[in-house]
Amino acid sequence: MEQLRETLKGHHLRTTTCREDVLLTFMNKKNALSHGDLEGALGENYDRVTIYRTLKTFLEKGIIHKVLDDEGLRYALCSHQCSEEKHQHDHIHFKCNACGKTNCLENLHIPHVTLPSGYQPESFNLLIQGKCPECLGNN
Amino acid sequence: MEQLRETLKGHHLRTTTCREDVLLTFMNKKNALSHGDLEGALGENYDRVTIYRTLKTFLEKGIIHKVLDDEGLRYALCSHQCSEEKHQHDHIHFKCNACGKTNCLENLHIPHVTLPSGYQPESFNLLIQGKCPECLGNN
DNA sequence: AAAACACTGCAACATCGTTGCAAGTGTTAC
DNA sequence: GTAACACTTGCAACGATGTTGCAGTGTTTT
Ligand SMILES: [Mn+2]
Ligand SMILES: [Mn+2]
Ligand SMILES: [Zn+2]
Ligand SMILES: [Zn+2]
């Protein structure tokens, strides 16, 4: 609880219950969340629009990052210290086709790729889809 | 023109002007296209819904594949022979942050990744964002 | 030619995401 | 503690995106 406030303070954001609850939801669920997921979890307490704006703010401040998958856009906590100036991510995302959950594989880095000359890379996003350990265990 | 018909026939699809035009648009523009792009190009000739259904059909038949980027979903031609049964893609996608275009780098393959045990990979999707050669040339 | 099948346009609808504005809340300085 | 201020929220309205059902039209098969 107190940790939440520090996270928000650390990114120069006012502590509001909506922000605390969104942050808490990200920390409880381990997987990446879409706006719809959050609306399902918190929609009775907060307006749809407020949740959109909270996500946008968190994104700008470096608290969460985008996670792309074939269904659309999701978000996950930035584990290492990102800031407004510098979002840096080079980890892999895994989506399970069975349970539908998408996760950050934080300690698995995207391998280096040599681009054709003339291309200037700035950011990388690798999504692997397949079956996750939990779903393989219950087969 | 005749090539278009053969592509459609080859995938067991009837040749209609809408399908020909959508296919032609993909071949003329080199970059990945969203439904909105196609609607902009062909919307006066065909209904929105027909374009959606054409994309869905092409996707199922293996004529086009999905391309994910941070703005949403786009589509690009499958260069190698994909079919209804088997979509196989291991190439890299590049999105230019300056001009906004997303392209397939057909001959650049996604490097192999060793996943933690328990994960069973099935498909891979690597998006690199940065600046494309054209935009770097005009700076 | 008739029957079976496939494709299209239209209308209606559901979902998703954005914007403007007025009211409310958290923070800071006194 | 209070007042001032800037920031945040909810609501309403809107635009964009994507889906479904159905009737009409065209194509293929027999
Ligand atoms: Mn991640
Ligand atoms: Mn591609
Ligand atoms: Zn799973
Ligand atoms: Zn460019």
Short mmCIF file of C-alpha atoms (C1' of nucleotides) and ligand atoms in Angstrom, two decimals:
data_model
loop_
_atom_site.label_atom_id
_atom_site.label_comp_id
_atom_site.label_asym_id
_atom_site.label_seq_id
_atom_site.Cartn_x
_atom_site.Cartn_y
_atom_site.Cartn_z
CA MET A 1 0.00 0.00 0.00
CA GLU A 2 2.71 2.39 0.99
CA GLN A 3 4.83 1.12 -1.86
CA LEU A 4 2.13 2.19 -4.29
CA ARG A 5 2.31 5.76 -3.10
CA GLU A 6 6.04 5.81 -3.43
CA THR A 7 5.84 4.56 -6.97
CA LEU A 8 3.41 7.31 -7.85
CA LYS A 9 5.36 9.98 -6.01
CA GLY A 10 8.54 8.79 -7.65
CA HIS A 11 7.00 9.50 -11.04
CA HIS A 12 5.66 12.89 -9.96
CA LEU A 13 2.05 11.82 -9.88
CA ARG A 14 -0.62 12.61 -7.33
CA THR A 15 -1.90 9.66 -5.39
CA THR A 16 -5.51 9.00 -6.17
CA THR A 17 -7.52 5.90 -5.40
CA CYS A 18 -7.96 5.12 -9.07
CA ARG A 19 -4.24 5.18 -9.72
CA GLU A 20 -3.58 3.10 -6.64
CA ASP A 21 -6.16 0.54 -7.68
CA VAL A 22 -4.90 0.31 -11.25
CA LEU A 23 -1.36 -0.12 -10.01
CA LEU A 24 -2.48 -2.70 -7.49
CA THR A 25 -4.30 -4.65 -10.17
CA PHE A 26 -1.18 -4.77 -12.29
CA MET A 27 0.80 -6.05 -9.32
CA ASN A 28 -1.73 -8.71 -8.35
CA LYS A 29 -2.40 -10.13 -11.78
CA LYS A 30 0.92 -11.19 -13.15
CA ASN A 31 -0.01 -10.99 -16.83
CA ALA A 32 -0.42 -8.08 -19.20
CA LEU A 33 -3.76 -6.29 -19.00
CA SER A 34 -5.88 -4.53 -21.56
CA HIS A 35 -8.08 -1.56 -20.87
CA GLY A 36 -11.01 -3.96 -20.98
CA ASP A 37 -9.45 -6.16 -18.32
CA LEU A 38 -9.08 -3.20 -16.01
CA GLU A 39 -12.56 -1.99 -16.75
CA GLY A 40 -13.82 -5.43 -15.81
CA ALA A 41 -11.89 -5.33 -12.54
CA LEU A 42 -12.47 -1.71 -11.57
CA GLY A 43 -15.25 -0.46 -13.81
CA GLU A 44 -17.79 -0.20 -11.04
CA ASN A 45 -15.56 2.12 -9.09
CA TYR A 46 -14.17 4.32 -11.82
CA ASP A 47 -15.26 5.72 -15.13
CA ARG A 48 -14.04 4.11 -18.36
CA VAL A 49 -12.46 7.37 -19.39
CA THR A 50 -10.55 7.72 -16.17
CA ILE A 51 -9.04 4.29 -16.70
CA TYR A 52 -8.02 5.25 -20.24
CA ARG A 53 -6.39 8.38 -18.92
CA THR A 54 -4.68 6.54 -16.11
CA LEU A 55 -3.15 4.12 -18.59
CA LYS A 56 -2.02 6.96 -20.79
CA THR A 57 -0.43 8.73 -17.87
CA PHE A 58 1.31 5.61 -16.58
CA LEU A 59 2.60 4.97 -20.09
CA GLU A 60 4.03 8.45 -20.44
CA LYS A 61 5.62 8.38 -17.01
CA GLY A 62 7.30 5.03 -17.58
CA ILE A 63 5.29 3.01 -15.08
CA ILE A 64 3.88 0.63 -17.67
CA HIS A 65 4.78 -0.35 -21.21
CA LYS A 66 2.80 -1.52 -24.20
CA VAL A 67 2.56 -5.20 -24.98
CA LEU A 68 1.43 -6.13 -28.47
CA ASP A 69 -0.36 -9.32 -29.24
CA ASP A 70 -2.60 -10.58 -32.00
CA GLU A 71 -5.72 -9.47 -30.19
CA GLY A 72 -4.60 -5.93 -29.66
CA LEU A 73 -2.88 -3.79 -27.13
CA ARG A 74 -2.13 -4.65 -23.54
CA TYR A 75 0.00 -3.14 -20.83
CA ALA A 76 2.41 -4.45 -18.22
CA LEU A 77 4.48 -2.95 -15.43
CA CYS A 78 7.95 -1.76 -16.26
CA SER A 79 10.12 -3.76 -13.91
CA HIS A 80 13.28 -1.74 -14.17
CA GLN A 81 13.26 1.94 -13.68
CA CYS A 82 11.78 3.59 -16.71
CA SER A 83 11.08 7.29 -16.72
CA GLU A 84 9.33 9.90 -18.76
CA GLU A 85 12.49 10.41 -20.80
CA LYS A 86 13.59 6.86 -21.28
CA HIS A 87 11.62 3.71 -21.83
CA GLN A 88 14.02 0.84 -22.30
CA HIS A 89 12.80 -2.69 -22.81
CA ASP A 90 14.48 -5.58 -24.50
CA HIS A 91 12.65 -8.52 -23.00
CA ILE A 92 10.43 -11.05 -24.71
CA HIS A 93 6.67 -11.38 -24.42
CA PHE A 94 4.93 -14.74 -24.45
CA LYS A 95 1.27 -15.27 -25.18
CA CYS A 96 -0.35 -18.60 -24.38
CA ASN A 97 -2.82 -19.66 -27.05
CA ALA A 98 -4.62 -21.87 -24.54
CA CYS A 99 -5.30 -19.59 -21.57
CA GLY A 100 -4.91 -16.40 -23.55
CA LYS A 101 -2.58 -14.75 -21.07
CA THR A 102 0.36 -12.67 -22.19
CA ASN A 103 3.40 -12.35 -19.94
CA CYS A 104 6.70 -10.55 -19.81
CA LEU A 105 9.69 -12.88 -19.77
CA GLU A 106 11.78 -10.29 -18.01
CA ASN A 107 15.08 -12.09 -18.00
CA LEU A 108 14.91 -13.30 -21.56
CA HIS A 109 16.40 -10.72 -23.87
CA ILE A 110 15.67 -10.16 -27.50
CA PRO A 111 18.66 -11.37 -29.51
CA HIS A 112 20.58 -8.90 -31.56
CA VAL A 113 19.56 -8.48 -35.19
CA THR A 114 21.70 -6.99 -37.93
CA LEU A 115 19.47 -4.85 -40.11
CA PRO A 116 20.20 -4.01 -43.74
CA SER A 117 22.19 -0.80 -44.02
CA GLY A 118 20.10 2.33 -43.89
CA TYR A 119 17.74 1.15 -41.18
CA GLN A 120 18.14 2.80 -37.79
CA PRO A 121 16.51 0.71 -35.07
CA GLU A 122 15.17 2.33 -31.93
CA SER A 123 13.02 -0.23 -30.20
CA PHE A 124 12.26 -3.92 -30.35
CA ASN A 125 9.21 -6.00 -29.64
CA LEU A 126 9.25 -9.78 -29.81
CA LEU A 127 6.11 -11.78 -29.20
CA ILE A 128 6.23 -15.54 -29.01
CA GLN A 129 2.94 -17.40 -29.03
CA GLY A 130 2.46 -20.98 -27.93
CA LYS A 131 1.56 -22.90 -24.78
CA CYS A 132 2.56 -21.79 -21.32
CA PRO A 133 3.88 -24.16 -18.61
CA GLU A 134 0.64 -24.07 -16.64
CA CYS A 135 -1.52 -25.03 -19.60
CA LEU A 136 0.90 -27.78 -20.64
CA GLY A 137 0.80 -29.20 -17.13
CA ASN A 138 -3.00 -29.51 -17.13
CA ASN A 139 -3.31 -31.24 -20.48
CA MET B 1 -4.06 -8.46 -64.03
CA GLU B 2 -4.04 -12.03 -65.10
CA GLN B 3 -1.70 -12.82 -62.24
CA LEU B 4 -4.33 -11.59 -59.82
CA ARG B 5 -6.87 -14.08 -61.08
CA GLU B 6 -4.40 -16.89 -60.79
CA THR B 7 -3.64 -16.00 -57.20
CA LEU B 8 -7.32 -16.04 -56.35
CA LYS B 9 -8.01 -19.22 -58.26
CA GLY B 10 -5.00 -20.85 -56.66
CA HIS B 11 -6.56 -20.26 -53.27
CA HIS B 12 -9.99 -21.50 -54.36
CA LEU B 13 -11.60 -18.09 -54.40
CA ARG B 14 -13.93 -16.58 -56.95
CA THR B 15 -12.55 -13.62 -58.80
CA THR B 16 -14.49 -10.52 -57.97
CA THR B 17 -13.57 -6.93 -58.67
CA CYS B 18 -13.32 -6.16 -54.98
CA ARG B 19 -10.87 -8.97 -54.36
CA GLU B 20 -8.86 -8.01 -57.42
CA ASP B 21 -8.70 -4.40 -56.31
CA VAL B 22 -7.70 -5.26 -52.75
CA LEU B 23 -5.00 -7.57 -54.01
CA LEU B 24 -3.83 -4.96 -56.48
CA THR B 25 -3.63 -2.37 -53.74
CA PHE B 26 -1.45 -4.65 -51.65
CA MET B 27 0.85 -5.20 -54.61
CA ASN B 28 1.14 -1.52 -55.51
CA LYS B 29 1.74 -0.14 -52.05
CA LYS B 30 4.73 -1.95 -50.69
CA ASN B 31 3.94 -1.48 -47.03
CA ALA B 32 1.49 -3.17 -44.68
CA LEU B 33 -2.08 -1.87 -44.88
CA SER B 34 -4.81 -1.51 -42.32
CA HIS B 35 -8.48 -1.84 -43.06
CA GLY B 36 -8.65 1.93 -42.86
CA ASP B 37 -5.96 2.30 -45.50
CA LEU B 38 -7.90 0.10 -47.86
CA GLU B 39 -11.12 1.86 -47.11
CA GLY B 40 -9.42 5.11 -47.97
CA ALA B 41 -8.19 3.69 -51.25
CA LEU B 42 -11.26 1.73 -52.29
CA GLY B 43 -14.06 2.91 -50.05
CA GLU B 44 -15.93 4.68 -52.80
CA ASN B 45 -16.14 1.52 -54.82
CA TYR B 46 -16.88 -1.04 -52.16
CA ASP B 47 -18.67 -1.23 -48.87
CA ARG B 48 -16.67 -1.15 -45.65
CA VAL B 49 -18.05 -4.50 -44.67
CA THR B 50 -17.02 -6.12 -47.92
CA ILE B 51 -13.47 -4.96 -47.35
CA TYR B 52 -13.51 -6.42 -43.84
CA ARG B 53 -14.76 -9.70 -45.22
CA THR B 54 -12.23 -9.70 -48.01
CA LEU B 55 -9.43 -9.26 -45.50
CA LYS B 56 -10.81 -12.04 -43.36
CA THR B 57 -11.04 -14.36 -46.34
CA PHE B 58 -7.54 -13.53 -47.56
CA LEU B 59 -6.23 -14.15 -44.08
CA GLU B 60 -7.86 -17.54 -43.80
CA LYS B 61 -6.72 -18.61 -47.24
CA GLY B 62 -3.11 -17.63 -46.62
CA ILE B 63 -2.93 -14.72 -49.07
CA ILE B 64 -2.12 -12.14 -46.41
CA HIS B 65 -0.81 -12.24 -42.86
CA LYS B 66 -1.26 -10.05 -39.83
CA VAL B 67 1.32 -7.42 -38.98
CA LEU B 68 1.27 -6.05 -35.46
CA ASP B 69 2.46 -2.62 -34.58
CA ASP B 70 1.91 -0.18 -31.77
CA GLU B 71 -0.99 1.46 -33.56
CA GLY B 72 -2.91 -1.71 -34.19
CA LEU B 73 -3.36 -4.36 -36.79
CA ARG B 74 -2.22 -4.28 -40.38
CA TYR B 75 -1.92 -6.81 -43.13
CA ALA B 76 0.68 -7.67 -45.75
CA LEU B 77 0.96 -10.15 -48.58
CA CYS B 78 2.39 -13.55 -47.82
CA SER B 79 5.33 -13.81 -50.17
CA HIS B 80 5.94 -17.49 -49.93
CA GLN B 81 3.21 -19.92 -50.52
CA CYS B 82 0.98 -19.98 -47.49
CA SER B 83 -2.26 -21.93 -47.56
CA GLU B 84 -5.38 -22.40 -45.52
CA GLU B 85 -3.65 -25.16 -43.56
CA LYS B 86 -0.28 -23.61 -43.03
CA HIS B 87 0.76 -20.03 -42.40
CA GLN B 88 4.50 -19.94 -41.92
CA HIS B 89 6.31 -16.68 -41.32
CA ASP B 90 9.57 -16.04 -39.61
CA HIS B 91 10.53 -12.68 -41.04
CA ILE B 92 10.97 -9.38 -39.28
CA HIS B 93 8.69 -6.35 -39.51
CA PHE B 94 10.01 -2.82 -39.42
CA LYS B 95 7.98 0.25 -38.61
CA CYS B 96 9.35 3.70 -39.35
CA ASN B 97 8.53 6.18 -36.63
CA ALA B 98 8.94 9.05 -39.09
CA CYS B 99 6.76 8.09 -42.05
CA GLY B 100 4.67 5.61 -40.11
CA LYS B 101 4.98 2.83 -42.66
CA THR B 102 5.42 -0.76 -41.62
CA ASN B 103 7.20 -3.18 -43.92
CA CYS B 104 8.06 -6.83 -44.12
CA LEU B 105 11.79 -7.53 -44.20
CA GLU B 106 11.24 -10.78 -46.03
CA ASN B 107 14.79 -12.02 -46.08
CA LEU B 108 15.59 -11.15 -42.51
CA HIS B 109 14.70 -14.03 -40.24
CA ILE B 110 13.83 -13.93 -36.58
CA PRO B 111 16.77 -15.34 -34.63
CA HIS B 112 16.30 -18.46 -32.58
CA VAL B 113 15.40 -18.01 -28.93
CA THR B 114 15.78 -20.60 -26.20
CA LEU B 115 12.77 -20.40 -23.94
CA PRO B 116 12.73 -21.50 -20.29
CA SER B 117 11.67 -25.12 -19.97
CA GLY B 118 7.95 -25.63 -19.98
CA TYR B 119 7.18 -23.13 -22.71
CA GLN B 120 6.15 -24.53 -26.06
CA PRO B 121 6.57 -21.95 -28.82
CA GLU B 122 4.39 -22.04 -31.91
CA SER B 123 4.81 -18.72 -33.67
CA PHE B 124 7.04 -15.66 -33.55
CA ASN B 125 6.51 -12.00 -34.26
CA LEU B 126 9.32 -9.47 -34.14
CA LEU B 127 8.67 -5.79 -34.71
CA ILE B 128 11.53 -3.34 -34.88
CA GLN B 129 10.72 0.35 -34.79
CA GLY B 130 13.04 3.12 -35.85
CA LYS B 131 13.84 5.13 -38.96
CA CYS B 132 13.67 3.74 -42.46
CA PRO B 133 16.27 4.41 -45.18
CA GLU B 134 13.99 6.78 -47.07
CA CYS B 135 13.32 8.97 -44.07
CA LEU B 136 16.99 9.00 -43.06
CA GLY B 137 17.91 10.11 -46.57
CA ASN B 138 15.58 13.12 -46.46
CA ASN B 139 16.65 14.45 -43.09
"C1'" DA C 1 -32.83 -24.21 -66.87
"C1'" DA C 2 -32.89 -25.14 -62.15
"C1'" DA C 3 -30.76 -25.68 -57.90
"C1'" DA C 4 -27.03 -24.89 -54.90
"C1'" DC C 5 -23.62 -21.95 -53.58
"C1'" DA C 6 -20.97 -17.70 -52.83
"C1'" DC C 7 -20.47 -12.71 -52.66
"C1'" DT C 8 -22.10 -7.95 -51.88
"C1'" DG C 9 -24.46 -3.89 -49.91
"C1'" DC C 10 -27.22 -2.08 -46.51
"C1'" DA C 11 -28.86 -1.43 -41.96
"C1'" DA C 12 -28.39 -2.03 -37.39
"C1'" DC C 13 -25.70 -2.82 -33.63
"C1'" DA C 14 -21.74 -3.43 -30.24
"C1'" DT C 15 -17.25 -2.17 -28.81
"C1'" DC C 16 -13.49 0.81 -28.44
"C1'" DG C 17 -11.25 5.12 -27.78
"C1'" DT C 18 -11.15 10.44 -27.68
"C1'" DT C 19 -12.49 15.19 -26.42
"C1'" DG C 20 -14.57 19.25 -23.85
"C1'" DC C 21 -16.13 20.86 -19.82
"C1'" DA C 22 -17.72 21.49 -15.10
"C1'" DA C 23 -17.18 19.75 -10.54
"C1'" DG C 24 -14.19 17.69 -7.25
"C1'" DT C 25 -9.74 16.43 -5.00
"C1'" DG C 26 -4.63 16.43 -3.67
"C1'" DT C 27 -0.67 19.39 -2.91
"C1'" DT C 28 1.81 23.30 -1.57
"C1'" DA C 29 2.59 27.63 0.64
"C1'" DC C 30 1.21 30.47 4.04
"C1'" DG D 1 -5.64 24.53 9.33
"C1'" DT D 2 -6.81 27.20 5.39
"C1'" DA D 3 -6.66 29.09 0.94
"C1'" DA D 4 -5.03 28.99 -3.69
"C1'" DC D 5 -3.80 26.45 -7.36
"C1'" DA D 6 -3.08 22.80 -10.46
"C1'" DC D 7 -4.34 18.46 -11.38
"C1'" DT D 8 -7.82 14.73 -11.68
"C1'" DT D 9 -12.38 12.84 -12.35
"C1'" DG D 10 -17.10 11.85 -14.20
"C1'" DC D 11 -20.30 12.73 -17.53
"C1'" DA D 12 -21.94 13.46 -22.04
"C1'" DA D 13 -21.23 13.47 -26.60
"C1'" DC D 14 -18.94 11.99 -30.41
"C1'" DG D 15 -16.07 9.40 -33.92
"C1'" DA D 16 -13.78 5.25 -35.24
"C1'" DT D 17 -13.68 0.44 -35.56
"C1'" DG D 18 -15.50 -4.04 -36.15
"C1'" DT D 19 -19.55 -7.55 -36.30
"C1'" DT D 20 -23.96 -9.69 -37.64
"C1'" DG D 21 -28.36 -10.74 -40.24
"C1'" DC D 22 -30.60 -10.58 -44.29
"C1'" DA D 23 -32.18 -9.83 -48.87
"C1'" DG D 24 -30.61 -9.33 -53.54
"C1'" DT D 25 -27.40 -10.53 -57.02
"C1'" DG D 26 -24.09 -13.25 -59.41
"C1'" DT D 27 -21.60 -17.82 -60.23
"C1'" DT D 28 -21.01 -22.68 -60.49
"C1'" DT D 29 -22.79 -27.23 -60.82
"C1'" DT D 30 -25.98 -30.64 -62.30
MN MN E 1 7.05 -6.57 -20.97
MN MN E 2 5.33 -9.77 -43.03
ZN ZN E 3 -1.63 -20.78 -20.70
ZN ZN E 4 10.10 6.18 -42.98
#
